[in-house]
CSV table of C-alpha atoms and ligand atoms in Angstrom, one decimal:
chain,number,residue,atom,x,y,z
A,1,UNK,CA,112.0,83.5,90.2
A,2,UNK,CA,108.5,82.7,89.1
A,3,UNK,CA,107.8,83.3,85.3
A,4,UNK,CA,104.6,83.8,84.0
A,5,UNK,CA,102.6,82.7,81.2
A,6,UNK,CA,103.9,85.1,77.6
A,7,UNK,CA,102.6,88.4,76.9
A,8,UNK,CA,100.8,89.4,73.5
A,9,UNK,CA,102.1,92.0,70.8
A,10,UNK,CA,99.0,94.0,69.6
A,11,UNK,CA,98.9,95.6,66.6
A,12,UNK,CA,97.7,99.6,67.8
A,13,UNK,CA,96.5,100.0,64.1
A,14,UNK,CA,94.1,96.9,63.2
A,15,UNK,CA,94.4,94.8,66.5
A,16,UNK,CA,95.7,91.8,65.0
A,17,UNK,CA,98.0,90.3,67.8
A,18,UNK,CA,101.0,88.0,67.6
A,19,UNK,CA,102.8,85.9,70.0
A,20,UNK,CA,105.0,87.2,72.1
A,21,UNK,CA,108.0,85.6,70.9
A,22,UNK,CA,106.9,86.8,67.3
A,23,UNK,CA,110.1,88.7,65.5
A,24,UNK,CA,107.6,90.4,63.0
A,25,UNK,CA,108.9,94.1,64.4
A,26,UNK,CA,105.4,95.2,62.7
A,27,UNK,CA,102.1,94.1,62.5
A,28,UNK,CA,102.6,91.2,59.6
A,29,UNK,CA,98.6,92.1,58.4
A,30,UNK,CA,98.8,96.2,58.6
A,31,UNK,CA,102.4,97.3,59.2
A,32,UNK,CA,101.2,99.3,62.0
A,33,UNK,CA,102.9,99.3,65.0
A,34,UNK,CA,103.5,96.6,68.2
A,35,UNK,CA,102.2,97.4,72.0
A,36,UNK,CA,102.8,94.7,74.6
A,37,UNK,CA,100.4,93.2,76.1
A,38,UNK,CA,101.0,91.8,79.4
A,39,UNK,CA,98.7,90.0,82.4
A,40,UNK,CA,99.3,92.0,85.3
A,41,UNK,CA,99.3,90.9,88.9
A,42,UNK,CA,96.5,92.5,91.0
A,43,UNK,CA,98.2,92.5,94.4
A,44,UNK,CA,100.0,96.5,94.1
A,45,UNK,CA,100.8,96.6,97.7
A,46,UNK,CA,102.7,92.8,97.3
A,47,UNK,CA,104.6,94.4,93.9
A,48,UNK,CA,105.3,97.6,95.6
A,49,UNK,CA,107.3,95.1,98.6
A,50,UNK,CA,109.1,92.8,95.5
A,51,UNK,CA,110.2,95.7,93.7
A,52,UNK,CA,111.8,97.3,97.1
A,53,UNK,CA,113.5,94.3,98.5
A,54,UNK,CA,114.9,93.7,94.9
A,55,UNK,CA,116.4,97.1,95.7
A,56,UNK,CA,119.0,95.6,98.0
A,57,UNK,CA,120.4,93.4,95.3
A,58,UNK,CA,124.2,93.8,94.3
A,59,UNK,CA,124.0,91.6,91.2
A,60,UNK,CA,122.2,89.9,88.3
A,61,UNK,CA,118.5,91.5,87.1
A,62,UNK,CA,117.1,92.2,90.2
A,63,UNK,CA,120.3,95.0,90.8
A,64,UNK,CA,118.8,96.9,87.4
A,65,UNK,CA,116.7,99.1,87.2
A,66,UNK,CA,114.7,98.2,84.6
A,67,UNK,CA,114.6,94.3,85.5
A,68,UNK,CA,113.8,95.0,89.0
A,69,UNK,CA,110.1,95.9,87.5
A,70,UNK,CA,110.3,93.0,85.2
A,71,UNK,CA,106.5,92.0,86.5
A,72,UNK,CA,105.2,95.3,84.1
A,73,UNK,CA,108.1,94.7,81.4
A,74,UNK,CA,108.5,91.0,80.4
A,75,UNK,CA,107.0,88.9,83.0
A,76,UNK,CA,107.7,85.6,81.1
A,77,UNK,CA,111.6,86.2,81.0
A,78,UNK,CA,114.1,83.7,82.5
A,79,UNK,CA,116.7,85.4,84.6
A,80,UNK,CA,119.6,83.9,83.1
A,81,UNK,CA,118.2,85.1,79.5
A,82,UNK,CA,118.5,88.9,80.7
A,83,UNK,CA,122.0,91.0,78.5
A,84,UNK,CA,122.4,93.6,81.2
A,85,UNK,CA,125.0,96.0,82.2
A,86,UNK,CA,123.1,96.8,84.5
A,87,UNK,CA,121.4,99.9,83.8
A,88,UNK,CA,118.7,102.3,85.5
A,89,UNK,CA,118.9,103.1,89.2
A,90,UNK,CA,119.2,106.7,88.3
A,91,UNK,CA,119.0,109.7,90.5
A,92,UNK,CA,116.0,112.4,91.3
A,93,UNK,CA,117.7,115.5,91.9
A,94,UNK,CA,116.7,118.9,93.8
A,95,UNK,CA,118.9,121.8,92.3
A,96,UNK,CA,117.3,124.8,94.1
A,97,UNK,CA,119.5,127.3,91.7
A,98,UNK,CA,117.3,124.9,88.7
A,99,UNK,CA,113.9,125.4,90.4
A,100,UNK,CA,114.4,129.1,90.8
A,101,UNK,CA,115.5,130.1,87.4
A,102,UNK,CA,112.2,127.4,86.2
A,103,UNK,CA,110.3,129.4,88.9
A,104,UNK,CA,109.3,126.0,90.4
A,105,UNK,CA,110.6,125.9,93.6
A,106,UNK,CA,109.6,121.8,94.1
A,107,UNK,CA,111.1,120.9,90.7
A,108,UNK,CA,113.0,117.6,90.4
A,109,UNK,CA,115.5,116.5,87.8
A,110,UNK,CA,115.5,112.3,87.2
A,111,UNK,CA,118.8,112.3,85.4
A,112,UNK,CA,119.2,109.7,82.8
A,113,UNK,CA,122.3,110.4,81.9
A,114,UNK,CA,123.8,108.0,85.0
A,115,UNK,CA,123.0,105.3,82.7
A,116,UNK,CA,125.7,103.0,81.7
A,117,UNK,CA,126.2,104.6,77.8
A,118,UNK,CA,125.2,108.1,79.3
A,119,UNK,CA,121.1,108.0,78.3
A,120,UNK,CA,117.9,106.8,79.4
A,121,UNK,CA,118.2,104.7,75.6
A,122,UNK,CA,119.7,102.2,78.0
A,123,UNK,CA,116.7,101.1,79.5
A,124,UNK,CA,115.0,99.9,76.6
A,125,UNK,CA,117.7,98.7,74.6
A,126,UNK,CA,118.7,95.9,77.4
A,127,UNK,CA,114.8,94.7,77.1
A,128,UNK,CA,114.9,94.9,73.3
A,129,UNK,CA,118.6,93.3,72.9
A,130,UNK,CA,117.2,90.7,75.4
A,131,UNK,CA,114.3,90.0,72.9
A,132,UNK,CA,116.2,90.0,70.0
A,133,UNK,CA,119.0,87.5,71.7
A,134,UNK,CA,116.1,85.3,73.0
A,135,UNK,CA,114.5,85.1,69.9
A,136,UNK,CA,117.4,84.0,67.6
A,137,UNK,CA,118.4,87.6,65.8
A,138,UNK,CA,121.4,87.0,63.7
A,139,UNK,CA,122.6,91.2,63.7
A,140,UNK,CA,120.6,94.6,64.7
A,141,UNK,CA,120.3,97.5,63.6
A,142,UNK,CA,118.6,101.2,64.5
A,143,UNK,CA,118.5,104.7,63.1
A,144,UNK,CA,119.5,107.2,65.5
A,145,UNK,CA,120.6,110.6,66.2
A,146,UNK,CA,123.2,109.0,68.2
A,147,UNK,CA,122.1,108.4,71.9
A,148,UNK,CA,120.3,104.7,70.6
A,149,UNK,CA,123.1,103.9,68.3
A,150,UNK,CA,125.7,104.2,71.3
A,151,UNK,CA,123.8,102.3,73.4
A,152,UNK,CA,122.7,99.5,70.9
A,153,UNK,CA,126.6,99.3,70.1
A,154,UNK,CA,127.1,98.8,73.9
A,155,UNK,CA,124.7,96.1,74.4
A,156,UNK,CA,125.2,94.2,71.3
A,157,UNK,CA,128.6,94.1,72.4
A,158,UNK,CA,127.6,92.6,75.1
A,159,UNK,CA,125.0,90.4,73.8
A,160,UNK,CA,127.7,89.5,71.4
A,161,UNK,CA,125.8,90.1,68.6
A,162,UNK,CA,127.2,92.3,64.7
A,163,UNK,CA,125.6,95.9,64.7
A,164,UNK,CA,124.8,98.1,62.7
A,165,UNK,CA,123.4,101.9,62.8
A,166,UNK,CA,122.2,104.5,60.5
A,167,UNK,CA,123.0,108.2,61.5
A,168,UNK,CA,122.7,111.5,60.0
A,169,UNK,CA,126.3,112.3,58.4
A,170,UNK,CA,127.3,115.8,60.1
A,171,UNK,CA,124.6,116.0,62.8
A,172,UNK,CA,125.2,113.8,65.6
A,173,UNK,CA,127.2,115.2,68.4
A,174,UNK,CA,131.2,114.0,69.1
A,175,UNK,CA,130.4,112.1,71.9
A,176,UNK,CA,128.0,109.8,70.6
A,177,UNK,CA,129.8,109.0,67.7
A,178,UNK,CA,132.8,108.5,69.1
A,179,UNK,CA,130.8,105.8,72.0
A,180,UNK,CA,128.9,103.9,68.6
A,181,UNK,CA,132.7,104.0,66.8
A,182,UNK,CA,134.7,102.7,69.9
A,183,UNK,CA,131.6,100.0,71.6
A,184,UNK,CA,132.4,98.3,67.8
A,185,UNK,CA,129.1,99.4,65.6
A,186,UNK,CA,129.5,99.2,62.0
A,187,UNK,CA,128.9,102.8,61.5
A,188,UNK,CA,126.7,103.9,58.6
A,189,UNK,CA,127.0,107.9,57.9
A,190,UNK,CA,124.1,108.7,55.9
A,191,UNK,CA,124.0,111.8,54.1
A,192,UNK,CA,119.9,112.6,55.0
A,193,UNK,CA,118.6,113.3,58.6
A,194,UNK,CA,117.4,110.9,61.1
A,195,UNK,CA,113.8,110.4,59.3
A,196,UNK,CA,116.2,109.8,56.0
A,197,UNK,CA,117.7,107.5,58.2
A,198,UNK,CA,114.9,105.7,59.7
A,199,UNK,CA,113.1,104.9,56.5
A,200,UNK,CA,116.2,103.4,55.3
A,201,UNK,CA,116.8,100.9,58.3
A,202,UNK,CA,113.2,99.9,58.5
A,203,UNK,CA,113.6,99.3,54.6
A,204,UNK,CA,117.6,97.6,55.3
A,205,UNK,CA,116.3,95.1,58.1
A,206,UNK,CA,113.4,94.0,56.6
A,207,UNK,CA,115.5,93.5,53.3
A,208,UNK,CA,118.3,91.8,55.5
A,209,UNK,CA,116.5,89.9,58.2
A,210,UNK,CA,118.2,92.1,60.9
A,211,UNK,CA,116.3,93.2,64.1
A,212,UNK,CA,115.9,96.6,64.1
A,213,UNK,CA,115.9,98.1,67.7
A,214,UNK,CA,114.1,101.5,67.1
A,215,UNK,CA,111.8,102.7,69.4
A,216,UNK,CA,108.8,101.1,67.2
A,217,UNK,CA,110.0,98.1,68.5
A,218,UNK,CA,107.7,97.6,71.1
A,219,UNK,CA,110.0,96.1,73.5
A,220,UNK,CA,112.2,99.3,74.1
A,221,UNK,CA,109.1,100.8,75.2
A,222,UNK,CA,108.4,98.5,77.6
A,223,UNK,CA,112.5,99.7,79.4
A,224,UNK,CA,111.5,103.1,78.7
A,225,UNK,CA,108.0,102.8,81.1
A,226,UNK,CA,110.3,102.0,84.3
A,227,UNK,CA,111.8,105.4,83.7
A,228,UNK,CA,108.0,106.3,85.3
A,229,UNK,CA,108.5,103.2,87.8
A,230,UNK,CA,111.6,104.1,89.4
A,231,UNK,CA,110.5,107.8,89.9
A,232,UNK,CA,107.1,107.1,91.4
A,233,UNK,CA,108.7,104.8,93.5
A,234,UNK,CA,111.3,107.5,94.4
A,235,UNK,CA,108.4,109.6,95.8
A,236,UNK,CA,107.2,106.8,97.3
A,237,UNK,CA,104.0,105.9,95.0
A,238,UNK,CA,103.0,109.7,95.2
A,239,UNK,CA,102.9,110.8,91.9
A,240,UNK,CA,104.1,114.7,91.1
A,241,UNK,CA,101.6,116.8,89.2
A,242,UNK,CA,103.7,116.9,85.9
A,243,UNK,CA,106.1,115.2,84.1
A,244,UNK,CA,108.1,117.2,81.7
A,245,UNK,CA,110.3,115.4,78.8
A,246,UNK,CA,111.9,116.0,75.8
A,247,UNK,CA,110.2,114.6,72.9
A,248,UNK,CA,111.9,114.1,69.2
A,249,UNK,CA,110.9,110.7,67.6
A,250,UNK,CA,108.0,110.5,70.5
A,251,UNK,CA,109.4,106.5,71.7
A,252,UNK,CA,109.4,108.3,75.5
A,253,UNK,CA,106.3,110.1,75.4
A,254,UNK,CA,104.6,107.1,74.3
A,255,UNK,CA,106.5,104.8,77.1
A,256,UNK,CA,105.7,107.6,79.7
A,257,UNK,CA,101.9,107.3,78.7
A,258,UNK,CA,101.9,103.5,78.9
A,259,UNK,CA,103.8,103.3,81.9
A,260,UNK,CA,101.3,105.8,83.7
A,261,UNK,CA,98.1,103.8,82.2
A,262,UNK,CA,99.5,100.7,83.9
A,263,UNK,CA,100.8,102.1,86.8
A,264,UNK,CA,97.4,103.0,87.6
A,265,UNK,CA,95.7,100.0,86.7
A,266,UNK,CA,97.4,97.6,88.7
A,267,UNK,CA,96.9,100.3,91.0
A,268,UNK,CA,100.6,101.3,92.2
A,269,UNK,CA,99.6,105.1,92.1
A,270,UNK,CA,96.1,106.5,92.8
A,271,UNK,CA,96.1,109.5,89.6
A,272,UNK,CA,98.4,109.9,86.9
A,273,UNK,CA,100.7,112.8,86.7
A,274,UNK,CA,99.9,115.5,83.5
A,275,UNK,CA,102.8,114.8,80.8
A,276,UNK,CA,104.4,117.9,79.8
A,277,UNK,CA,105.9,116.7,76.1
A,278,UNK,CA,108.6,119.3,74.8
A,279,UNK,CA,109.8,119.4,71.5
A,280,UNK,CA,112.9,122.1,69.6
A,281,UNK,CA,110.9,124.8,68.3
A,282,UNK,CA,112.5,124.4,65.0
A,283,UNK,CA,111.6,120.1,65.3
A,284,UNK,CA,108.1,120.5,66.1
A,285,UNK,CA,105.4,118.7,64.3
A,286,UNK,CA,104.0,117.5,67.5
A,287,UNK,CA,103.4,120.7,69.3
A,288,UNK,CA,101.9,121.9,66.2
A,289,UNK,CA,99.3,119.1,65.8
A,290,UNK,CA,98.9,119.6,69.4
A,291,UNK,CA,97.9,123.3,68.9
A,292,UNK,CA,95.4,121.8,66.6
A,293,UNK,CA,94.3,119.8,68.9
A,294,UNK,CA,96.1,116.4,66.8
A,295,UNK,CA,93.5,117.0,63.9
A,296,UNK,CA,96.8,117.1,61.5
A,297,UNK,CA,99.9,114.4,61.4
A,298,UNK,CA,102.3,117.1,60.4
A,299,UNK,CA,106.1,116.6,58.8
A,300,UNK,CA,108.5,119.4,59.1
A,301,UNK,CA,112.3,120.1,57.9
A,302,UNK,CA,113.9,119.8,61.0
A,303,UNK,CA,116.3,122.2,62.4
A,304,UNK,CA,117.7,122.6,65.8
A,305,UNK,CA,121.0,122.6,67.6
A,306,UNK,CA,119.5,119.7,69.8
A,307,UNK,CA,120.5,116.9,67.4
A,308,UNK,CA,118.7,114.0,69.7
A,309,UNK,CA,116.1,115.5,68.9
A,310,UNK,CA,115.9,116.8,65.5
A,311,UNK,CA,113.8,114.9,63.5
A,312,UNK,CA,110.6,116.2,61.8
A,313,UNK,CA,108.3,112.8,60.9
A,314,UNK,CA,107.9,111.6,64.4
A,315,UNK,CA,107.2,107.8,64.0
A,316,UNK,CA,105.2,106.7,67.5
A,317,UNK,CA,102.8,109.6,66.5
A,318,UNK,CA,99.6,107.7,67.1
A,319,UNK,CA,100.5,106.3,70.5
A,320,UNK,CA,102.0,109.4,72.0
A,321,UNK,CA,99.1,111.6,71.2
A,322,UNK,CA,97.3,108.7,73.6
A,323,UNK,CA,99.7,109.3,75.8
A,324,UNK,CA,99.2,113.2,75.8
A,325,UNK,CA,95.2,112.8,75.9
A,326,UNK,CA,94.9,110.3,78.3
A,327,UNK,CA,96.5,112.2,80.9
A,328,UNK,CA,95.3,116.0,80.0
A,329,UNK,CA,99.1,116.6,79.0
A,330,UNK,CA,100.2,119.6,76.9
A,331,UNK,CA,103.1,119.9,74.2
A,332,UNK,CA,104.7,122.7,73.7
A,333,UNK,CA,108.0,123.9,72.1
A,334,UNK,CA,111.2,126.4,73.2
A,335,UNK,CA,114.0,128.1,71.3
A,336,UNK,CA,117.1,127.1,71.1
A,337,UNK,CA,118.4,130.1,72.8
A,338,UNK,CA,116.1,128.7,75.8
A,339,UNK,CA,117.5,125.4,75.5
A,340,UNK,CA,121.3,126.6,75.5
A,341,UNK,CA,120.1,128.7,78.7
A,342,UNK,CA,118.7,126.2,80.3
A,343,UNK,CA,121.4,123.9,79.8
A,344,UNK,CA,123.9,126.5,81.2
A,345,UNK,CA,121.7,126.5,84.2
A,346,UNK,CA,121.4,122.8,84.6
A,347,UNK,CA,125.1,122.5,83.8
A,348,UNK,CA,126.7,125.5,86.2
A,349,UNK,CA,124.4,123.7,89.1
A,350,UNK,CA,127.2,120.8,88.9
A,351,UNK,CA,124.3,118.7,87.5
A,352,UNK,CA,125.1,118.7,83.3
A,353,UNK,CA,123.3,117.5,80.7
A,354,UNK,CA,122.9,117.5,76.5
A,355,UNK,CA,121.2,120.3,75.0
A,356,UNK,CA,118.3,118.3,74.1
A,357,UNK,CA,117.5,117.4,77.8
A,358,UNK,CA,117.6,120.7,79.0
A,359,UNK,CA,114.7,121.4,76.9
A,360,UNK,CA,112.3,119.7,79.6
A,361,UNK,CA,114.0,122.4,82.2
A,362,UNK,CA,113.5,125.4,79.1
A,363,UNK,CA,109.7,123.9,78.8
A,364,UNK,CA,109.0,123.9,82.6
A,365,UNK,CA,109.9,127.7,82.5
A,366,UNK,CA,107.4,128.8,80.0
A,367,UNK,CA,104.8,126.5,81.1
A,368,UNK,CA,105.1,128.4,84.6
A,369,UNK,CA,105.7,131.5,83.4
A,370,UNK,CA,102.5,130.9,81.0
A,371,UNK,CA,100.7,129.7,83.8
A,372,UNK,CA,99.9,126.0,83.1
A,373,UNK,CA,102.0,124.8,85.5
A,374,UNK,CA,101.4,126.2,89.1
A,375,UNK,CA,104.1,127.8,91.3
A,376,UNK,CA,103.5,124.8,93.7
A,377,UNK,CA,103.5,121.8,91.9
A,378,UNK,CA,105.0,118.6,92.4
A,379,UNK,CA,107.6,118.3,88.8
A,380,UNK,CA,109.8,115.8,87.8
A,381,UNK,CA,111.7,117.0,84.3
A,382,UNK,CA,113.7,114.2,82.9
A,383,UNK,CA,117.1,114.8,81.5
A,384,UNK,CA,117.5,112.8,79.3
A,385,UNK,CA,121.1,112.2,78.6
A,386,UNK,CA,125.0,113.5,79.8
A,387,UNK,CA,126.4,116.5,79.6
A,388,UNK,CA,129.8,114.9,77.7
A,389,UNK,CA,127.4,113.4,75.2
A,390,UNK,CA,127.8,116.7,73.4
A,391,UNK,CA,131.2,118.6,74.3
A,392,UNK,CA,130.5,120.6,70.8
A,393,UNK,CA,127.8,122.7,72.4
A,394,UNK,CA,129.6,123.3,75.4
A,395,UNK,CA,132.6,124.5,73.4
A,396,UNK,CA,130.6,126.6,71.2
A,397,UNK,CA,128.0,128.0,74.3
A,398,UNK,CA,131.1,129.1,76.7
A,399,UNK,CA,134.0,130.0,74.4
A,400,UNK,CA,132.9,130.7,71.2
A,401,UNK,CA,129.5,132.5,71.0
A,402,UNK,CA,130.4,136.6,70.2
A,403,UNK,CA,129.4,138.1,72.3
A,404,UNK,CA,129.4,135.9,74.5
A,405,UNK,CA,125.9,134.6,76.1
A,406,UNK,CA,124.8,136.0,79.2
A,407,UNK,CA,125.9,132.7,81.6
A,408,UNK,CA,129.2,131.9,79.8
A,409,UNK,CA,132.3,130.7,81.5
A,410,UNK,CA,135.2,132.2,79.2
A,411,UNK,CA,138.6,129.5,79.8
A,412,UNK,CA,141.3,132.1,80.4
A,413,UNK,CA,144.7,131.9,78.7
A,414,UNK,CA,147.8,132.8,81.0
A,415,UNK,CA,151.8,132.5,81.7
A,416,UNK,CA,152.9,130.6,84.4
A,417,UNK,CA,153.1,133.2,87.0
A,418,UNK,CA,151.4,133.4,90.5
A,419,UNK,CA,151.2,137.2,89.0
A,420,UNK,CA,148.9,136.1,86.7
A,421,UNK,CA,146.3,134.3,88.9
A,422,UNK,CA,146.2,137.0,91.4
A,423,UNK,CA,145.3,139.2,88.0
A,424,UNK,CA,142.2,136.7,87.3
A,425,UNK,CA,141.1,136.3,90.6
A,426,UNK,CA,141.0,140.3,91.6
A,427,UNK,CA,139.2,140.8,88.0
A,428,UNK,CA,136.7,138.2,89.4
A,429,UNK,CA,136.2,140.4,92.3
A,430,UNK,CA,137.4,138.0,94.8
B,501,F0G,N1,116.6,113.2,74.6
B,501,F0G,C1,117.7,112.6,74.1
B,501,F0G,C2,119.0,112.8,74.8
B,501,F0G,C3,117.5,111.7,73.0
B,501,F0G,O1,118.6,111.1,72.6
B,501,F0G,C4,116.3,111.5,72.5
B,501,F0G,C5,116.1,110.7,71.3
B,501,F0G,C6,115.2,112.2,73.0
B,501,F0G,C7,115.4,113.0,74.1
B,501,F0G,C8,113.8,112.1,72.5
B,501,F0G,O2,113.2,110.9,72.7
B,501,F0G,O3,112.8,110.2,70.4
B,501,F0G,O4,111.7,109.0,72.3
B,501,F0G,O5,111.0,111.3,71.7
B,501,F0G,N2,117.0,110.1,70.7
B,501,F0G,C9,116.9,109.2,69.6
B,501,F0G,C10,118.2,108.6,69.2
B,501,F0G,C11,116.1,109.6,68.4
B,501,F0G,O6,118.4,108.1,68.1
B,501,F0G,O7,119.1,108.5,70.1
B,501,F0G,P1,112.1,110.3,71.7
């Protein structure tokens, strides 16, 4: 494969740039935060061939879906120096029973859950645990509300490499905890929420010289952009109107945006779709600054039952409110009653995801039923992560919730008697 020469890491704050091999993790004049700076090949209809004949691949990088753009991720990296599982390579799903109750009828679901540790966090931790292999880390860490910390326990597994993650004690759902516990993570419960959390692993590595592989590392960004790739080259280069996401810490949003910018400059797609970002209304700083048209960096006391994305001091603000303005996107924010319904939607279509993912479906609702989006556009909402990432909301949605919520699927208890199942199905009415 031919390398080319290293990319830059730019500080977005004062500009100051650093090489790319560089394990600063933050600008070493400003703090501010890293963006990657790569030289891009000119030829899109030559890129647009490699990355589809790379498609046919059964092994190595070129069989994942994140390496198999590695041209607009990490040109300069060797093959050999890639820790993949692989990961990517996810599906674009038509539900019609999910674009009727969204009142979309050309909605498509890109479901990042068929990632190796069940979320799209896979994408840019194999780029970021590449990095941090390649450029001699000794342990990482992240923060998380538990999707990252699962999958930075997987890959540092893999990369064979200590870890170590920071979670909110009480508020990260079963399955995630139980993935960080069993991939071998030592597993720090901190009593504090994720932004609690954050602040102390930024403070932790820097103390410790371990890499921290939260999305301000600008490497995860760069995995998170092919999230965009793979669907635009799904639809064939032709870029949907909107792209709706779920936005918490605001790593995605700003991927999404980046992603989209370069798409377009090296000229793989012709526009850029609108990004949709949507946040917990009870977790949303962002979609208030938004409201406010960004004048404000606001901070809230997060609250919402989607724990991936409850956190209230969003730390890629800057970047994502590029992201949002540079393609005339909108932020908004839904209930949790939405989100629950909109998962049970998503879920009873044999498709399933975590309640924070179905928050891009819930946001695609109002923003039709509001108008912004048309009935007849082009949508791709990303979900985000598995439905078994968080059995606790299940549990709680279908067999617990008095009375119980309009979609729920009650278990029912009986004796082991044909009798009995006759009873259930003739009370079912069939
Ligand atoms: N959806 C899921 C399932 C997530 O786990 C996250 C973030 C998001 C959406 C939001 O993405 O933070 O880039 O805006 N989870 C992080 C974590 C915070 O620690 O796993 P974002």
């Amino acid at each position: 494969m031919m390398t080319q020469r290293p990319s830059r890491q730019r500080c977005e704050q004062c500009g100051h740039e650093i090489d790319e091999l560089d394990a600063a993790g933050s600008c070493p004049r400003c703090g501010g935060l890293l963006e990657l700076e790569h030289d891009f090949p000119d030829d899109a209809p030559a890129l647009k061939a490699r990355f589809a004949a790379r498609r046919s691949a059964m092994v190595g990088p070129d069989h994942s879906g994140v390496w198999r753009y590695r041209e607009l991720v990490l040109p300069s990296i060797e093959p050999s120096a890639v820790v993949s599982h692989p990961e990517g390579n996810t599906p674009l799903l038509g539900r019609s029973a999910v674009a009727t109750w969204a009142g979309v009828e050309r909605l498509l679901m890109k479901h990042e859950g068929h990632n190796p540790t069940g979320s799209f966090k896979d994408r840019g931790m194999t780029v970021a645990m590449t990095q941090a292999r390649r450029t001699g880390a000794r342990a990482v860490a992240c923060a998380s509300t538990g999707n990252t910390s699962a999958s930075l326990a997987a890959y540092a597994a893999l990369a064979g490499l200590p870890a170590l993650v920071f979670v909110p004690a009480g508020k990260v759902a079963l399955g995630k905890v139980a993935q960080t516990i069993a991939y071998g993570a030592r597993t720090l419960l901190v009593r504090g929420n994720f932004d609690d959390c954050l602040t102390l692993a930024r403070e932790a590595s820097a103390a410790l010289g371990i890499h921290l592989l939260n999305s301000v590392n600008p490497f995860r960004l760069e995995g998170q952009k092919t999230i965009v790739f793979e669907l635009l080259e799904q639809l064939d280069w032709d870029p949907p109107d909107w792209i709706a996401l779920p936005a918490g810490n605001l790593g995605n949003t700003s991927a999404f945006g980046k992603a989209l910018r370069e798409a377009h400059a090296v000229g793989l797609i012709a526009r850029a779709p609108r990004i949709a970002a949507i946040q917990a209304s009870g977790a949303a700083p962002f979609a208030a600054s938004f409201r406010g048209g960004f004048a404000e960096r606001i901070r809230v006391d997060p609250d919402t039952i989607a724990t991936a994305i409850r956190i209230g001091a969003p730390a890629s603000w800057d970047r994502a409110v590029r992201a949002i303005t540079e393609t005339n996107g909108i932020v908004t924010s839904v209930s949790d009653a939405e989100i629950l319904e909109a998962k049970a939607i998503v879920d009873a279509a044999g498709v399933g995801c975590e309640p924070a993912s179905a928050a891009s479906i819930a946001g695609v609702r109002q923003l039709r039923a509001d108008g912004t989006i048309d009935r007849d556009a082009r949508v791709v909402a990303i979900l985000t992560g598995h439905v078994l990432k968080d059995p606790g909301a299940v549990v709680s949605y279908h067999q617990e919730t008095e009375p119980p919520p309009a979609h729920a699927n009650r278990p029912i208890e009986i004796d082991a008697r044909v009798s009995e199942v006759e009873r259930v199905l003739a009370s079912a009415g069939r």
